[in-house]
Coordinates of C-alpha atoms and ligand atoms in Angstrom, one line a residue:
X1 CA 0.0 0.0 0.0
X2 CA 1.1 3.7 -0.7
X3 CA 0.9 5.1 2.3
X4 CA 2.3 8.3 1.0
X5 CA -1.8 8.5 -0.2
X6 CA -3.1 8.0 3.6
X7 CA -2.8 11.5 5.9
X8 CA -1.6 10.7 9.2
X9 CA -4.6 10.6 11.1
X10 CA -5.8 7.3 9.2
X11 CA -2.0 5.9 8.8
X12 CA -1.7 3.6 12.3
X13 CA -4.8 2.1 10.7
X14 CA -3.5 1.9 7.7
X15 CA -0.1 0.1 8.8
X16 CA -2.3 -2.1 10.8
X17 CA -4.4 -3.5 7.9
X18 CA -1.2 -3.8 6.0
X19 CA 0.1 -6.3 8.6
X20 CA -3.5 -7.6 8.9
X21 CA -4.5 -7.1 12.3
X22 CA -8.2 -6.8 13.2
X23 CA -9.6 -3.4 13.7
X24 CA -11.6 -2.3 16.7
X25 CA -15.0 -0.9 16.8
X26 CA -13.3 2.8 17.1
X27 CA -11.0 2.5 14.7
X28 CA -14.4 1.4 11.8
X29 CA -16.0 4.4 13.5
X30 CA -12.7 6.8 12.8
X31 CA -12.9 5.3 9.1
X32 CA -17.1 5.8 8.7
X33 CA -16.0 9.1 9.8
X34 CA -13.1 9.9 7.6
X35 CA -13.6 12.7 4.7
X36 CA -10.8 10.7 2.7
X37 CA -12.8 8.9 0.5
X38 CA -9.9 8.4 -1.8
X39 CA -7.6 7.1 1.4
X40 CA -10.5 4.6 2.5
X41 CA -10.6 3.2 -0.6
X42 CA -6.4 2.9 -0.8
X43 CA -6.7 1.2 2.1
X44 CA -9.7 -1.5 1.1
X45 CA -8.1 -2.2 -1.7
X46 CA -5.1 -3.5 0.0
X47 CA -7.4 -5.5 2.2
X48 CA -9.6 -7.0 -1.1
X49 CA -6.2 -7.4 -3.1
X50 CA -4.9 -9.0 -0.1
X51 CA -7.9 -11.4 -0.4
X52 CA -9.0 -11.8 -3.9
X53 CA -5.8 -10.8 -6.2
X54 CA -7.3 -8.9 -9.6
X55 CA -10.1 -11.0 -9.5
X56 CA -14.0 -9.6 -9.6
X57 CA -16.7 -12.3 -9.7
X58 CA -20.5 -12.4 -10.8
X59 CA -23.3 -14.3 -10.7
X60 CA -25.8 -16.0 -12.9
X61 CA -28.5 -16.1 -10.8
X62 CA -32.7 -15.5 -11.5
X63 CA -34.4 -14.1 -8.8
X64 CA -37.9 -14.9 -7.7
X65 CA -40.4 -13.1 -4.9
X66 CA -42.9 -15.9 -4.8
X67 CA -45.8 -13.8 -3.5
X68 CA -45.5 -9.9 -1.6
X69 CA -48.1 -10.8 1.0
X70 CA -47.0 -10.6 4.5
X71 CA -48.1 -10.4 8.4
X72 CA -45.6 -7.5 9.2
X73 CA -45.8 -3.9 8.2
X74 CA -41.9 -2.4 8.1
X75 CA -41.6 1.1 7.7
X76 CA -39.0 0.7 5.4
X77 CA -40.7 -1.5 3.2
X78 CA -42.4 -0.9 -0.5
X79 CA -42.7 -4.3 -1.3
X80 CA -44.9 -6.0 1.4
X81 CA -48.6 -5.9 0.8
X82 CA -52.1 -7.0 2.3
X83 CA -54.4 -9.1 0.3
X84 CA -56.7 -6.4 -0.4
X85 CA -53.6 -4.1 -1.3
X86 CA -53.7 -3.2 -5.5
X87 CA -50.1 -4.2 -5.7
X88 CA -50.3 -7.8 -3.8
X89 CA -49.7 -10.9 -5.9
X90 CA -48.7 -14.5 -5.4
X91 CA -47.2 -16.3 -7.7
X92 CA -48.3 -20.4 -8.5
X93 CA -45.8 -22.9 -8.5
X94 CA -46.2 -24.0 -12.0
X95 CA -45.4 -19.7 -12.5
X96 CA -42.3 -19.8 -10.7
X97 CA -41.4 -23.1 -12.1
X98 CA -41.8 -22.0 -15.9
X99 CA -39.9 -19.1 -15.1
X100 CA -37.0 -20.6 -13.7
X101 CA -36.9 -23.6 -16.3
X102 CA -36.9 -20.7 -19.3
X103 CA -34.1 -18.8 -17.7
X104 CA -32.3 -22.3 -17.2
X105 CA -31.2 -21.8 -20.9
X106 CA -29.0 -18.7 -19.7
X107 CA -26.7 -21.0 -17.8
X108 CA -28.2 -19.8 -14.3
X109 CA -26.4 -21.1 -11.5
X110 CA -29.1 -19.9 -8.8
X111 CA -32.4 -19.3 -8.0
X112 CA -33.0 -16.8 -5.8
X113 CA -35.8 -17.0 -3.7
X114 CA -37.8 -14.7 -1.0
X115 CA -41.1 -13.4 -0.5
X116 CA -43.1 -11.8 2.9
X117 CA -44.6 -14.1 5.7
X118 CA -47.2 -15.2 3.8
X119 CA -50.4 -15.7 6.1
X120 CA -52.3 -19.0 4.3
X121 CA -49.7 -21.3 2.5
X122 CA -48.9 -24.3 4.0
X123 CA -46.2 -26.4 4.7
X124 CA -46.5 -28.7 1.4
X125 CA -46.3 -25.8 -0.8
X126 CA -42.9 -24.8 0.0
X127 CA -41.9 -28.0 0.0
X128 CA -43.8 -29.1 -3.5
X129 CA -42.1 -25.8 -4.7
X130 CA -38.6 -26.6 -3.5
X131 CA -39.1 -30.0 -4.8
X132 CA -39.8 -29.2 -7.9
X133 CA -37.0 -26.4 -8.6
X134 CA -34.8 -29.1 -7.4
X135 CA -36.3 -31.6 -10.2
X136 CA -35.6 -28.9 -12.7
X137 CA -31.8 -29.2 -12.7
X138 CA -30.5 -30.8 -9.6
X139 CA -27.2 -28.7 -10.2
X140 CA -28.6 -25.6 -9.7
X141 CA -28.3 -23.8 -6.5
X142 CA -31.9 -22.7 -4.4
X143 CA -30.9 -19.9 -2.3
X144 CA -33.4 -18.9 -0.6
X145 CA -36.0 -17.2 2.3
X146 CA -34.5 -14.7 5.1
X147 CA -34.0 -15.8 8.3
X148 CA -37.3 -14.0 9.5
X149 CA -39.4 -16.4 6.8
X150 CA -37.2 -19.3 8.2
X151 CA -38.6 -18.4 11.8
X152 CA -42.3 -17.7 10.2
X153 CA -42.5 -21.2 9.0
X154 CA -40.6 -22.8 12.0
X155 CA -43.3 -21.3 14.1
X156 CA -46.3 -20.6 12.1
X157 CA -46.7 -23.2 9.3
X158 CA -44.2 -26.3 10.1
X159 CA -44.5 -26.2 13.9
X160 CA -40.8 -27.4 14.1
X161 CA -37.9 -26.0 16.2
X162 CA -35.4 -23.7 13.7
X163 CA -33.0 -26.6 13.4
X164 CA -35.6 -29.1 12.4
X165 CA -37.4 -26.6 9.6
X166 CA -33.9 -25.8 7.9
X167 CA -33.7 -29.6 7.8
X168 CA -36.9 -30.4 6.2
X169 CA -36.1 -27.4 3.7
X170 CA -32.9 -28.3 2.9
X171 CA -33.7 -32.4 2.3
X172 CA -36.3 -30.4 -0.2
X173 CA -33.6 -28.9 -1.8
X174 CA -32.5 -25.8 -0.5
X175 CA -29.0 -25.0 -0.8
X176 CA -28.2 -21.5 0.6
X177 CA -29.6 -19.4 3.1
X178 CA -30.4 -15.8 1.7
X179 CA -28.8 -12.7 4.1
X180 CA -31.9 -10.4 4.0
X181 CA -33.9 -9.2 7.0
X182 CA -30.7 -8.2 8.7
X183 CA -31.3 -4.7 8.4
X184 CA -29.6 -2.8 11.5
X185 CA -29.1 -4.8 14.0
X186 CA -29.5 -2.3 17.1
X187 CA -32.9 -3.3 19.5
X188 CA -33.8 0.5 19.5
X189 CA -34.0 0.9 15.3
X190 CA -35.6 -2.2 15.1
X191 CA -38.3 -1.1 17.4
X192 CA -38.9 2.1 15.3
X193 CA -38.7 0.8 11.8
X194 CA -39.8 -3.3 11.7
X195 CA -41.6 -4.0 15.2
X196 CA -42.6 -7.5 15.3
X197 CA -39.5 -8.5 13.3
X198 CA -37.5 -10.7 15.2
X199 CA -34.4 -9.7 16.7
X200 CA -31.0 -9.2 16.2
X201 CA -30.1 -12.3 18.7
X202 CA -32.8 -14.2 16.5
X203 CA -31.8 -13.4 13.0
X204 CA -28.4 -14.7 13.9
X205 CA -29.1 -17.5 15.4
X206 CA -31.1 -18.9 12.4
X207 CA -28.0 -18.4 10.2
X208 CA -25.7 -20.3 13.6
X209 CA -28.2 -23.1 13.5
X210 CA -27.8 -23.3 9.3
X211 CA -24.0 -23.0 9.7
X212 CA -23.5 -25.6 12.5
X213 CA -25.6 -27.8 9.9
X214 CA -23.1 -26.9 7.4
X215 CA -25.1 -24.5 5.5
X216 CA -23.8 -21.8 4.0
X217 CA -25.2 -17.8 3.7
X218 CA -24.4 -14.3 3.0
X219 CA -25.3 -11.7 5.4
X220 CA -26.5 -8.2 4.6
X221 CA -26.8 -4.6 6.3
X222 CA -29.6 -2.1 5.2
X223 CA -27.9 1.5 5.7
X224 CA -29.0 5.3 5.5
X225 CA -31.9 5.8 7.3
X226 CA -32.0 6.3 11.1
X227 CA -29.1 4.9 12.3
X228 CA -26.2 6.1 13.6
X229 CA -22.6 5.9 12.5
X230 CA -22.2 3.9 15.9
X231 CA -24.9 1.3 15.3
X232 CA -23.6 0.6 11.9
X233 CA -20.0 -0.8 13.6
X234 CA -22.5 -2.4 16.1
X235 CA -24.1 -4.7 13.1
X236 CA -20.4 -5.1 11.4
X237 CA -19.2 -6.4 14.9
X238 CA -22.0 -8.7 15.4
X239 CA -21.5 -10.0 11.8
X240 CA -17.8 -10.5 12.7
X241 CA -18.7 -12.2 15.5
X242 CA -20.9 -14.9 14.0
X243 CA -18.5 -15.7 11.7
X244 CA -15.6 -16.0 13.9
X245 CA -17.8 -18.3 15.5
X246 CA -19.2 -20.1 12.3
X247 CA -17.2 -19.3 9.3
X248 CA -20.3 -19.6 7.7
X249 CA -21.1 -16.4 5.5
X250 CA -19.8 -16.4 2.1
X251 CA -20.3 -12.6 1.7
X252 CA -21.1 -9.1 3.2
X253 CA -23.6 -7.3 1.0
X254 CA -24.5 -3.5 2.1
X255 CA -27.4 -1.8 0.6
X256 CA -28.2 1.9 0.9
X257 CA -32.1 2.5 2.3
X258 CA -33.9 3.2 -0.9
X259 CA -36.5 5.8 0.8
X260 CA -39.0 6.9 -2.6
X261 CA -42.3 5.2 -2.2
X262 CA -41.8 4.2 1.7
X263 CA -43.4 5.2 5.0
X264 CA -39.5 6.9 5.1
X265 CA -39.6 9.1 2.3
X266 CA -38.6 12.2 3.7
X267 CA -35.3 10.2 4.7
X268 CA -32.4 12.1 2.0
X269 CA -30.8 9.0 -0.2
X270 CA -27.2 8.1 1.0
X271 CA -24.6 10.1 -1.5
X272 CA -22.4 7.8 -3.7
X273 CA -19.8 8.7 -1.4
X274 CA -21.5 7.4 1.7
X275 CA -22.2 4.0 -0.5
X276 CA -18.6 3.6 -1.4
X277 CA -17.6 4.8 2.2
X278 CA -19.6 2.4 3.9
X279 CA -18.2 -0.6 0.8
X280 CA -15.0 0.4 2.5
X281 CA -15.1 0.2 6.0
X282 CA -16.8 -2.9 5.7
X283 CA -14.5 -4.5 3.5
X284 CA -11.5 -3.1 6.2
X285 CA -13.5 -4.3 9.2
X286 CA -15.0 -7.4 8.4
X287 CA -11.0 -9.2 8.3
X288 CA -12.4 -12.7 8.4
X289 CA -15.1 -12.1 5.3
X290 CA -13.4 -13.4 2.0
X291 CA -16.0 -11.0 -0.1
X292 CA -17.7 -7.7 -0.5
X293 CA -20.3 -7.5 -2.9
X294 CA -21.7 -4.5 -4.5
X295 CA -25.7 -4.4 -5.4
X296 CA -26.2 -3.3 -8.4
X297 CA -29.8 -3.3 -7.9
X298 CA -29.6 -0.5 -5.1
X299 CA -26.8 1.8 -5.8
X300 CA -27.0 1.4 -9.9
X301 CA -24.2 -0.8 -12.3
X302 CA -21.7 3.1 -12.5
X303 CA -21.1 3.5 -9.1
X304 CA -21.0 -0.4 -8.2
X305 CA -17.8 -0.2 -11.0
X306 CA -16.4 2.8 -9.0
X307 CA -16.8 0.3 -5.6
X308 CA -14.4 -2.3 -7.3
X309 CA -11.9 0.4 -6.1
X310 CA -13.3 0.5 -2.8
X311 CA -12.8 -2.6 -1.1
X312 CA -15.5 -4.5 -3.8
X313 CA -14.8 -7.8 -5.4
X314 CA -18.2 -9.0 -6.7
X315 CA -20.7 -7.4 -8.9
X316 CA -24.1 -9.9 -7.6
X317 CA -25.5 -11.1 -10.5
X318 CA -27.9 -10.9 -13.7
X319 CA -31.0 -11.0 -11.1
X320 CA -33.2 -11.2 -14.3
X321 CA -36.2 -9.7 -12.3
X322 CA -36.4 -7.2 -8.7
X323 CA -38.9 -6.4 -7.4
X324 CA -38.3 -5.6 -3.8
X325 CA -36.1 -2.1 -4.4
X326 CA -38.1 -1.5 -7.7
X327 CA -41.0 -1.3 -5.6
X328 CA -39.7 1.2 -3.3
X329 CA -38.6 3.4 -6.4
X330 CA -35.0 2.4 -7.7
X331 CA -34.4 2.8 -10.9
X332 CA -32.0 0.7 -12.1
X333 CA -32.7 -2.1 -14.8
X334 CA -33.9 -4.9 -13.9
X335 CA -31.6 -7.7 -15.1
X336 CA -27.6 -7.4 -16.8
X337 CA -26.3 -9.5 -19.3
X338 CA -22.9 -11.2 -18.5
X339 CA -21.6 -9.2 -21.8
X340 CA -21.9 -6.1 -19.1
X341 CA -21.0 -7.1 -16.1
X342 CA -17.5 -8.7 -17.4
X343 CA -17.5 -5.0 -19.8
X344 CA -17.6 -3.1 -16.3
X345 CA -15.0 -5.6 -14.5
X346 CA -12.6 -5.4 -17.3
X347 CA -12.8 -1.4 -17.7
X348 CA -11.7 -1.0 -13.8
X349 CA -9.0 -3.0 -14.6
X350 CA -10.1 -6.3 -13.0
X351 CA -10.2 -9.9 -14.2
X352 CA -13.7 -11.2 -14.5
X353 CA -15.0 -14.5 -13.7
X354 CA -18.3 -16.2 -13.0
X355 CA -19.2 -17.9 -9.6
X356 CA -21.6 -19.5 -8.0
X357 CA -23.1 -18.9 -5.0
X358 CA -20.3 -20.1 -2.9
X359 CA -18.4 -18.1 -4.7
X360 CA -16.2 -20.3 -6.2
X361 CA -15.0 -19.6 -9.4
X362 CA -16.8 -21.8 -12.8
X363 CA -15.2 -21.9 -16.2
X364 CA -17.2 -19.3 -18.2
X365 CA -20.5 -20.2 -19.2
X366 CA -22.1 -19.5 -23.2
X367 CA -25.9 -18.9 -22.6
X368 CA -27.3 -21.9 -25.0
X369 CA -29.7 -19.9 -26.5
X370 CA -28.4 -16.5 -28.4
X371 CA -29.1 -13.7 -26.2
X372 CA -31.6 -10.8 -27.2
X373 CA -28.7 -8.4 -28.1
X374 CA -26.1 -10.4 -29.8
X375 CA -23.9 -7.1 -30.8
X376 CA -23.6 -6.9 -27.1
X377 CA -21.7 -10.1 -26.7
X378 CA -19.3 -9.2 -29.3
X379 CA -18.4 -5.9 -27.3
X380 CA -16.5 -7.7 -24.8
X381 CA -13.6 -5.1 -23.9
X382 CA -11.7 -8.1 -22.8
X383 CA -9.9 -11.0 -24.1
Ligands
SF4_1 S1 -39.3 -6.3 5.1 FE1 -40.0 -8.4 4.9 S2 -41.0 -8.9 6.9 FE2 -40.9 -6.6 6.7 S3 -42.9 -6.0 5.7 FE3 -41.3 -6.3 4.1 S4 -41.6 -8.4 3.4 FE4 -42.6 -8.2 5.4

């Protein structure tokens, strides 16, 4: 690292990451507070080149929201509905099973897979759905539900203890746990912004109990609304934590509040600076996570290419369809091709390769059917 590009105040952190020690909750607060966006992002490139080399990875996955309808009301939430809402829907299995199966020819690796606590389905629809994903392509990977679904059906629909539910699910076929719901993980924002949402302590001990089985999940944090700087290193420690504990997360994904169409909507939009700020610190703080991935979905497909200089080493995936940060106003596409995401790898100067949702790299994979856009394919900027 150059520390000639770090000014003094951040250098003993800097030095420290070089020789990769851990840094303490005051030392992620000094960095969330830091002005130096350029230094922050020195310094969690060291820490992702330390980890990852050149490389920057993406997914070809297909999300799904099987149906919107759900028991809880977050404030920060466009996408839940009730069944007489205009926007609810629900989705049948032989919908979400055609879907998948035609995006199967586009070499998806995953199926990604949540929805809201739904109040009527029952236990042999998740199951006859999971069953028959699996019977689609036994290769593919069904990640899928939050861990507040995980405790809706434990409790609600299968009756079962967490341990035994994630059991049934995953002899059904599920593969990966999903890292939503995590939101911020302090008992006091909870309270104000998703009461009745279960708790910090609970959220992470669905993903323990998964991990001890020898599951395997990313983790998220939902940012910029009415949290402090201070409760943001909170959820980053408990994160760090768990996986000290389990080793089980794969990844880190931090989203930005999307505010538009939600209860929140006087809440200002975090800056492209706080997004690659907050990339940063996390990727510096979070010393035992291999990756850092950047939504495209949330903070658009520019500025997650700016964030491959700022501690990023994954660009998510193709997605295909997103509904949950469409519906509360974002405006980003709703699917990329692979052309793009390897175009926007290889112009920041790193070396693309697909993964799946281990993140582990794949050989490159050629869609069997020609995609929509051919010219697009042929645009590659890189070898
Ligand atoms: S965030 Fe999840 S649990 Fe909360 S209202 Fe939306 S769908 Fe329901």
């Amino acid at each position: 690292m150059n520390l000639s590009l770090i000014p003094a105040d951040l250098r003993p952190i800097a030095e420290r990451v070089e020789s990769r020690q851990r840094l303490s909750d005051a030392e992620a607060l000094q960095l969330f507070r830091s002005d130096d966006i350029n230094a922050l992002g020195v310094i969690a490139s060291r820490v992702r080149e330390q980890k990852n080399g050149n490389v920057a990875t993406y997914i070809l996955n297909r999300y799904i929201n099987y149906s919107n309808l759900c028991l809880l009301s977050c404030q920060f939430c466009a996408f839940a509905a009730k069944k007489r809402d205009a926007h609810a829907f629900e989705r049948s299995i032989d919908d979400i099973v055609a879907a998948v199966e035609e995006s199967l020819s586009s070499g998806i690796t995953e199926v990604h897979m949540v929805g809201g606590l739904h109040p009527t389905l029952k236990k042999d629809w998740y199951l006859d759905l999971l069953h028959r994903l699996r019977a689609l392509d036994p290769q593919i990977t069904i990640k899928a539900f939050t861990a507040i679904e995980i405790r809706h059906l434990a409790q609600r629909i299968f009756k079962l203890s967490i341990a035994d539910t994630l059991a049934i699910l995953r002899d059904a076929g599920l593969g990966a746990l999903t890292g939503g719901g995590a939101e911020i993980f302090d008992a006091q924002v909870r309270d104000e912004l998703c009461r009745g949402k279960e708790s910090a302590e609970e959220w992470l001990d669905v993903h323990r109990t998964w991990h001890k089985m020898g599951g395997r999940s990313t983790c998220t944090m939902l940012y910029g609304h009415i949290e402090t700087l201070e409760q943001r290193v909170d959820h980053l420690r408990q994160l760090r934590e768990l996986q000290d504990e389990t080793g089980g997360f794969t990844g880190f994904v931090p989203f930005a509040f999307e505010p538009q169409t939600t209860i929140l909507a006087h809440v200002k939009s975090a800056s492209a600076v706080e997004q690659l700020r907050s990339l940063a610190v996390s990727r510096i703080y979070l010393d035992n996570f291999d990756h850092i991935t950047a939504y495209w979905v949330s903070m658009g497909l520019p500025l997650a290419q700016v964030s491959l200089n700022y501690g990023v080493d994954d660009l998510h995936g193709t997605i295909m369809e997103e509904k949950i940060f469409h519906m509360a106003g974002a405006k980003t596409p709703q699917e990329q091709t692979v052309a793009t995401l390897e175009n926007v790898i290889c112009e920041a100067g790193r070396d693309p390769v697909q993964r799946d949702s281990f993140y582990r790299h794949l050989p490159r994979q050629r869609p069997t059917v020609a995609p929509a856009t051919p010219a697009v394919e042929s645009e590659l900027v890189c070898a």
